Amino acid sequence: MSAVALPGDPPGGRRAIAVWGIGVSVYFVAVIFRTSLGVAGLDAVERFDVGASALSTFSILQLLVYAGMQIPVGLLVDRLGTKKVLTIGVVLFTAGQLGFAFSPSYGMALASRALLGCGDAMTFISVLRLGSRWFPARRGPMVAQLAGLAGMAGNLVSTLVLARLLHGVGWTTAFAGSAFAGVVVLVLLLLFLKDHPEGHEPEPFPHQGAAYVRRQIVASWREPGTRLGLWVHFTTQFPAMVFLLLWGLPFLVEAQGLSRATAGELLTLVVLSNMLVGLVYGQVVARHHAARLPLALGTVGTTALMWAAVLAYPGEHAPMWLLVMLCAVLGACGPASMLGFDFARPANPPERQGTASGITNMGGFVASMTTLFAVGVLLDATGDDYTVAFSSVFVLQALGVSQILRLRKRAARRERERLVASRVATVHVPA
């Protein structure tokens, strides 16, 4: 099943790439800020004198705000447009990064991460909406994967550059200096970004307060494709997110006995694998739409298998080749999570794209937040037994897979119905 060119499809082209690139640069910076704690976790323990549970609270609060903002952000994007929402987002996440740089206490640092999470929450949904406004529908899967690729490039910068700055110039200078990137993308955004190409303005849609909000959410949720997209995102994203965002470095250093430098190289491998797999998945799904679910479930199964092999290894430490394989497989989680949007997108009309994407995007971040909390609590309860703590991954994977299998047939049937209707509409559009 391939994507259909709909009446009024935007043409794409160089102008679209340039404008969309500005939006992607905002997301790129947001991910640098989001993942900055992943390379500073052990430093944060010393700076704020906290344990594993308190350390995990940084990321949990950030993701709690992020996940809680997804539906409101989707509604805002549908109502206000991309440029306004992205502008608010940049201001908030830059202020959060600056606040984190100068926080003298654990409480102020928490508040700064919450502010950062609020701004970060406004970026990805906006970039997805921007792509759907500037590129033809058939380019949707590849555009989404490229956006995710840009996010992982931000993660790579955080892993390589920010980590070195942190240990070279210190906490305050590293985090405050990185916040300048937020100022740069804000200027680009204000000067050059446009919500849509000329002649492709969305049709006016009546907004009636609470009634409009309820209608958007209910209509999006009723679509099986939206719910399937949420559970695909839920099940695929969180193993790598938890690893990169907070617990990967402590696991590799404290449980596996690696140096920080070697652990950093393995985290970089996750990011590089993500970027490579993202390109492959985008090309495959653009050509073979039916490959979405096999790719998602295959990624979940392989991830579970690799975690089981590492955690159950009989020696004191897993061998390096096994850790390399684990990190390479974790790199597929991000691209697989993007497949969730490829279920939600064709299930909803253009005026609901932001809301549906927001619902879908909640999935992985709720799962990540839950696992971050579970790992922290289990580490404290078991005296830093990482085998027990990371076993929580399997529980959430089992829940997610059960929901995917439950929804897959209904979503496929509904998507076929909409595809037939779209083809009929295309045939009857006057020349």
mmCIF file of C-alpha atoms in Angstrom, residues 150-363:
data_model
loop_
_atom_site.group_PDB
_atom_site.id
_atom_site.type_symbol
_atom_site.label_atom_id
_atom_site.label_comp_id
_atom_site.label_asym_id
_atom_site.label_seq_id
_atom_site.Cartn_x
_atom_site.Cartn_y
_atom_site.Cartn_z
ATOM 1 C CA ALA A 150 18.082 15.351 13.163
ATOM 2 C CA GLY A 151 17.037 14.692 16.749
ATOM 3 C CA MET A 152 19.586 11.906 17.048
ATOM 4 C CA ALA A 153 22.217 14.226 15.615
ATOM 5 C CA GLY A 154 21.396 16.502 18.537
ATOM 6 C CA ASN A 155 21.863 13.542 20.850
ATOM 7 C CA LEU A 156 25.231 12.902 19.219
ATOM 8 C CA VAL A 157 26.304 16.502 19.855
ATOM 9 C CA SER A 158 25.235 16.141 23.465
ATOM 10 C CA THR A 159 27.176 12.889 23.841
ATOM 11 C CA LEU A 160 30.375 14.069 22.163
ATOM 12 C CA VAL A 161 30.598 17.847 22.482
ATOM 13 C CA LEU A 162 28.678 18.711 25.640
ATOM 14 C CA ALA A 163 30.266 15.847 27.568
ATOM 15 C CA ARG A 164 33.741 17.178 26.759
ATOM 16 C CA LEU A 165 32.753 20.746 27.587
ATOM 17 C CA LEU A 166 31.329 19.581 30.891
ATOM 18 C CA HIS A 167 34.580 17.978 31.943
ATOM 19 C CA GLY A 168 36.711 20.698 30.377
ATOM 20 C CA VAL A 169 35.161 24.020 31.424
ATOM 21 C CA GLY A 170 32.792 22.914 34.180
ATOM 22 C CA TRP A 171 29.059 22.654 34.788
ATOM 23 C CA THR A 172 27.948 26.294 34.612
ATOM 24 C CA THR A 173 29.996 27.298 31.572
ATOM 25 C CA ALA A 174 29.058 24.170 29.602
ATOM 26 C CA PHE A 175 25.306 24.436 30.152
ATOM 27 C CA ALA A 176 25.152 28.231 29.853
ATOM 28 C CA GLY A 177 27.269 28.179 26.691
ATOM 29 C CA SER A 178 25.043 25.549 25.081
ATOM 30 C CA ALA A 179 21.997 27.758 25.713
ATOM 31 C CA PHE A 180 23.336 30.192 23.080
ATOM 32 C CA ALA A 181 22.252 27.688 20.416
ATOM 33 C CA GLY A 182 18.660 28.373 21.482
ATOM 34 C CA VAL A 183 19.115 32.086 20.764
ATOM 35 C CA VAL A 184 20.482 31.320 17.288
ATOM 36 C CA VAL A 185 17.558 29.105 16.236
ATOM 37 C CA LEU A 186 15.076 31.622 17.678
ATOM 38 C CA VAL A 187 16.440 34.324 15.346
ATOM 39 C CA LEU A 188 16.278 31.993 12.325
ATOM 40 C CA LEU A 189 12.758 30.965 13.241
ATOM 41 C CA LEU A 190 11.463 34.520 13.567
ATOM 42 C CA LEU A 191 13.097 35.710 10.337
ATOM 43 C CA PHE A 192 12.532 32.854 7.899
ATOM 44 C CA LEU A 193 9.997 30.230 8.976
ATOM 45 C CA LYS A 194 6.531 30.126 7.365
ATOM 46 C CA ASP A 195 3.682 27.824 8.344
ATOM 47 C CA HIS A 196 2.816 26.784 4.776
ATOM 48 C CA PRO A 197 3.644 27.588 1.132
ATOM 49 C CA GLU A 198 1.682 30.250 -0.705
ATOM 50 C CA GLY A 199 -1.544 28.930 -2.142
ATOM 51 C CA HIS A 200 -1.718 26.061 0.345
ATOM 52 C CA GLU A 201 -3.301 27.794 3.298
ATOM 53 C CA PRO A 202 -5.419 25.407 5.382
ATOM 54 C CA GLU A 203 -9.152 25.865 5.210
ATOM 55 C CA PRO A 204 -10.514 27.940 8.100
ATOM 56 C CA PHE A 205 -11.781 25.702 10.853
ATOM 57 C CA PRO A 206 -14.150 26.969 13.550
ATOM 58 C CA HIS A 207 -12.730 26.971 17.073
ATOM 59 C CA GLN A 208 -15.329 26.883 19.791
ATOM 60 C CA GLY A 209 -13.431 26.715 23.050
ATOM 61 C CA ALA A 210 -13.851 23.574 25.116
ATOM 62 C CA ALA A 211 -16.203 22.071 22.555
ATOM 63 C CA TYR A 212 -13.483 22.297 19.905
ATOM 64 C CA VAL A 213 -10.920 20.704 22.217
ATOM 65 C CA ARG A 214 -13.194 17.797 23.080
ATOM 66 C CA ARG A 215 -14.140 17.273 19.449
ATOM 67 C CA GLN A 216 -10.512 17.156 18.302
ATOM 68 C CA ILE A 217 -9.382 14.759 21.023
ATOM 69 C CA VAL A 218 -12.398 12.443 20.799
ATOM 70 C CA ALA A 219 -12.340 12.284 16.998
ATOM 71 C CA SER A 220 -8.614 11.526 16.961
ATOM 72 C CA TRP A 221 -8.855 8.893 19.689
ATOM 73 C CA ARG A 222 -11.742 7.101 17.991
ATOM 74 C CA GLU A 223 -9.499 6.290 15.053
ATOM 75 C CA PRO A 224 -7.866 2.872 15.612
ATOM 76 C CA GLY A 225 -4.824 4.141 13.702
ATOM 77 C CA THR A 226 -4.220 6.853 16.307
ATOM 78 C CA ARG A 227 -4.353 4.351 19.163
ATOM 79 C CA LEU A 228 -2.189 1.869 17.284
ATOM 80 C CA GLY A 229 0.317 4.644 16.618
ATOM 81 C CA LEU A 230 0.404 5.479 20.328
ATOM 82 C CA TRP A 231 1.125 1.872 21.327
ATOM 83 C CA VAL A 232 3.754 1.411 18.622
ATOM 84 C CA HIS A 233 5.482 4.551 19.894
ATOM 85 C CA PHE A 234 5.047 3.376 23.511
ATOM 86 C CA THR A 235 6.589 -0.031 22.906
ATOM 87 C CA THR A 236 9.492 0.866 20.644
ATOM 88 C CA GLN A 237 10.930 4.148 21.895
ATOM 89 C CA PHE A 238 11.537 3.791 25.615
ATOM 90 C CA PRO A 239 14.428 1.233 25.839
ATOM 91 C CA ALA A 240 16.805 3.548 23.972
ATOM 92 C CA MET A 241 15.361 6.718 25.524
ATOM 93 C CA VAL A 242 15.972 5.438 29.055
ATOM 94 C CA PHE A 243 19.474 4.289 28.100
ATOM 95 C CA LEU A 244 20.499 7.560 26.462
ATOM 96 C CA LEU A 245 18.634 9.985 28.668
ATOM 97 C CA LEU A 246 19.943 8.801 32.030
ATOM 98 C CA TRP A 247 20.754 5.192 32.897
ATOM 99 C CA GLY A 248 23.033 4.048 30.062
ATOM 100 C CA LEU A 249 26.214 5.682 31.340
ATOM 101 C CA PRO A 250 25.795 4.532 34.982
ATOM 102 C CA PHE A 251 24.933 1.004 33.790
ATOM 103 C CA LEU A 252 28.002 0.739 31.582
ATOM 104 C CA VAL A 253 30.355 2.288 34.162
ATOM 105 C CA GLU A 254 29.049 0.861 37.442
ATOM 106 C CA ALA A 255 27.532 -2.477 36.357
ATOM 107 C CA GLN A 256 29.785 -3.351 33.427
ATOM 108 C CA GLY A 257 33.045 -1.888 34.718
ATOM 109 C CA LEU A 258 33.795 0.287 31.694
ATOM 110 C CA SER A 259 35.582 3.621 31.762
ATOM 111 C CA ARG A 260 33.591 6.779 31.096
ATOM 112 C CA ALA A 261 35.332 7.184 27.763
ATOM 113 C CA THR A 262 34.411 3.675 26.606
ATOM 114 C CA ALA A 263 30.851 4.072 27.898
ATOM 115 C CA GLY A 264 30.582 7.342 25.976
ATOM 116 C CA GLU A 265 31.687 5.573 22.804
ATOM 117 C CA LEU A 266 28.938 2.976 23.254
ATOM 118 C CA LEU A 267 26.347 5.718 23.767
ATOM 119 C CA THR A 268 27.625 7.281 20.555
ATOM 120 C CA LEU A 269 27.157 3.933 18.826
ATOM 121 C CA VAL A 270 23.467 3.966 19.821
ATOM 122 C CA VAL A 271 23.088 7.367 18.194
ATOM 123 C CA LEU A 272 24.981 6.437 15.023
ATOM 124 C CA SER A 273 22.994 3.226 14.688
ATOM 125 C CA ASN A 274 19.796 5.230 15.099
ATOM 126 C CA MET A 275 20.775 7.574 12.269
ATOM 127 C CA LEU A 276 21.639 4.710 9.909
ATOM 128 C CA VAL A 277 18.549 2.647 10.720
ATOM 129 C CA GLY A 278 16.355 5.727 10.396
ATOM 130 C CA LEU A 279 17.402 6.173 6.774
ATOM 131 C CA VAL A 280 16.741 2.497 6.040
ATOM 132 C CA TYR A 281 13.338 2.410 7.750
ATOM 133 C CA GLY A 282 12.260 5.616 6.017
ATOM 134 C CA GLN A 283 13.103 4.233 2.581
ATOM 135 C CA VAL A 284 11.473 0.864 3.272
ATOM 136 C CA VAL A 285 8.195 2.318 4.564
ATOM 137 C CA ALA A 286 8.017 4.923 1.771
ATOM 138 C CA ARG A 287 8.122 2.056 -0.754
ATOM 139 C CA HIS A 288 6.269 -0.657 1.211
ATOM 140 C CA HIS A 289 3.685 0.756 3.607
ATOM 141 C CA ALA A 290 2.778 -2.742 4.816
ATOM 142 C CA ALA A 291 6.267 -3.101 6.301
ATOM 143 C CA ARG A 292 5.420 -0.738 9.189
ATOM 144 C CA LEU A 293 4.129 -3.319 11.662
ATOM 145 C CA PRO A 294 6.719 -6.053 10.925
ATOM 146 C CA LEU A 295 9.492 -3.493 11.387
ATOM 147 C CA ALA A 296 8.019 -2.276 14.686
ATOM 148 C CA LEU A 297 7.454 -5.741 16.148
ATOM 149 C CA GLY A 298 10.797 -6.989 14.864
ATOM 150 C CA THR A 299 12.558 -4.111 16.617
ATOM 151 C CA VAL A 300 10.740 -4.851 19.886
ATOM 152 C CA GLY A 301 11.602 -8.544 19.726
ATOM 153 C CA THR A 302 15.262 -7.973 18.900
ATOM 154 C CA THR A 303 15.612 -5.356 21.644
ATOM 155 C CA ALA A 304 14.101 -7.714 24.226
ATOM 156 C CA LEU A 305 16.403 -10.524 23.087
ATOM 157 C CA MET A 306 19.537 -8.397 23.406
ATOM 158 C CA TRP A 307 18.598 -7.058 26.848
ATOM 159 C CA ALA A 308 17.897 -10.603 28.022
ATOM 160 C CA ALA A 309 21.288 -11.766 26.746
ATOM 161 C CA VAL A 310 23.145 -8.932 28.491
ATOM 162 C CA LEU A 311 21.289 -9.150 31.796
ATOM 163 C CA ALA A 312 21.417 -12.959 31.979
ATOM 164 C CA TYR A 313 25.097 -13.270 30.999
ATOM 165 C CA PRO A 314 26.698 -15.636 33.534
ATOM 166 C CA GLY A 315 29.981 -13.727 33.969
ATOM 167 C CA GLU A 316 30.577 -10.701 36.177
ATOM 168 C CA HIS A 317 30.447 -8.415 33.138
ATOM 169 C CA ALA A 318 28.977 -8.936 29.680
ATOM 170 C CA PRO A 319 31.662 -9.145 26.971
ATOM 171 C CA MET A 320 32.298 -6.066 24.866
ATOM 172 C CA TRP A 321 30.955 -7.678 21.687
ATOM 173 C CA LEU A 322 27.598 -8.277 23.401
ATOM 174 C CA LEU A 323 27.419 -4.685 24.682
ATOM 175 C CA VAL A 324 28.212 -3.449 21.180
ATOM 176 C CA MET A 325 25.363 -5.553 19.777
ATOM 177 C CA LEU A 326 22.997 -4.242 22.454
ATOM 178 C CA CYS A 327 23.835 -0.625 21.631
ATOM 179 C CA ALA A 328 23.549 -1.234 17.888
ATOM 180 C CA VAL A 329 20.085 -2.755 18.359
ATOM 181 C CA LEU A 330 18.974 0.039 20.703
ATOM 182 C CA GLY A 331 19.721 2.373 17.810
ATOM 183 C CA ALA A 332 16.705 0.935 15.968
ATOM 184 C CA CYS A 333 14.272 1.967 18.707
ATOM 185 C CA GLY A 334 14.031 5.616 17.673
ATOM 186 C CA PRO A 335 13.304 4.929 13.983
ATOM 187 C CA ALA A 336 10.791 2.226 14.974
ATOM 188 C CA SER A 337 8.963 4.719 17.191
ATOM 189 C CA MET A 338 8.548 7.038 14.190
ATOM 190 C CA LEU A 339 6.446 4.314 12.578
ATOM 191 C CA GLY A 340 3.739 5.163 15.100
ATOM 192 C CA PHE A 341 3.142 8.446 13.289
ATOM 193 C CA ASP A 342 2.776 6.532 10.023
ATOM 194 C CA PHE A 343 -0.266 4.803 11.538
ATOM 195 C CA ALA A 344 -1.791 7.986 12.997
ATOM 196 C CA ARG A 345 -1.173 10.259 9.987
ATOM 197 C CA PRO A 346 -3.367 8.490 7.379
ATOM 198 C CA ALA A 347 -6.063 7.888 10.012
ATOM 199 C CA ASN A 348 -6.780 11.612 10.510
ATOM 200 C CA PRO A 349 -7.614 14.565 8.235
ATOM 201 C CA PRO A 350 -5.243 17.569 8.033
ATOM 202 C CA GLU A 351 -7.108 19.627 10.644
ATOM 203 C CA ARG A 352 -6.473 16.903 13.247
ATOM 204 C CA GLN A 353 -2.848 16.078 12.427
ATOM 205 C CA GLY A 354 -1.401 18.015 15.358
ATOM 206 C CA THR A 355 -3.791 16.488 17.879
ATOM 207 C CA ALA A 356 -3.311 12.942 16.565
ATOM 208 C CA SER A 357 0.472 13.342 16.541
ATOM 209 C CA GLY A 358 0.337 14.634 20.111
ATOM 210 C CA ILE A 359 -1.607 11.581 21.255
ATOM 211 C CA THR A 360 0.834 9.277 19.475
ATOM 212 C CA ASN A 361 3.899 11.051 20.835
ATOM 213 C CA MET A 362 2.667 10.598 24.409
ATOM 214 C CA GLY A 363 3.187 6.852 24.156
#
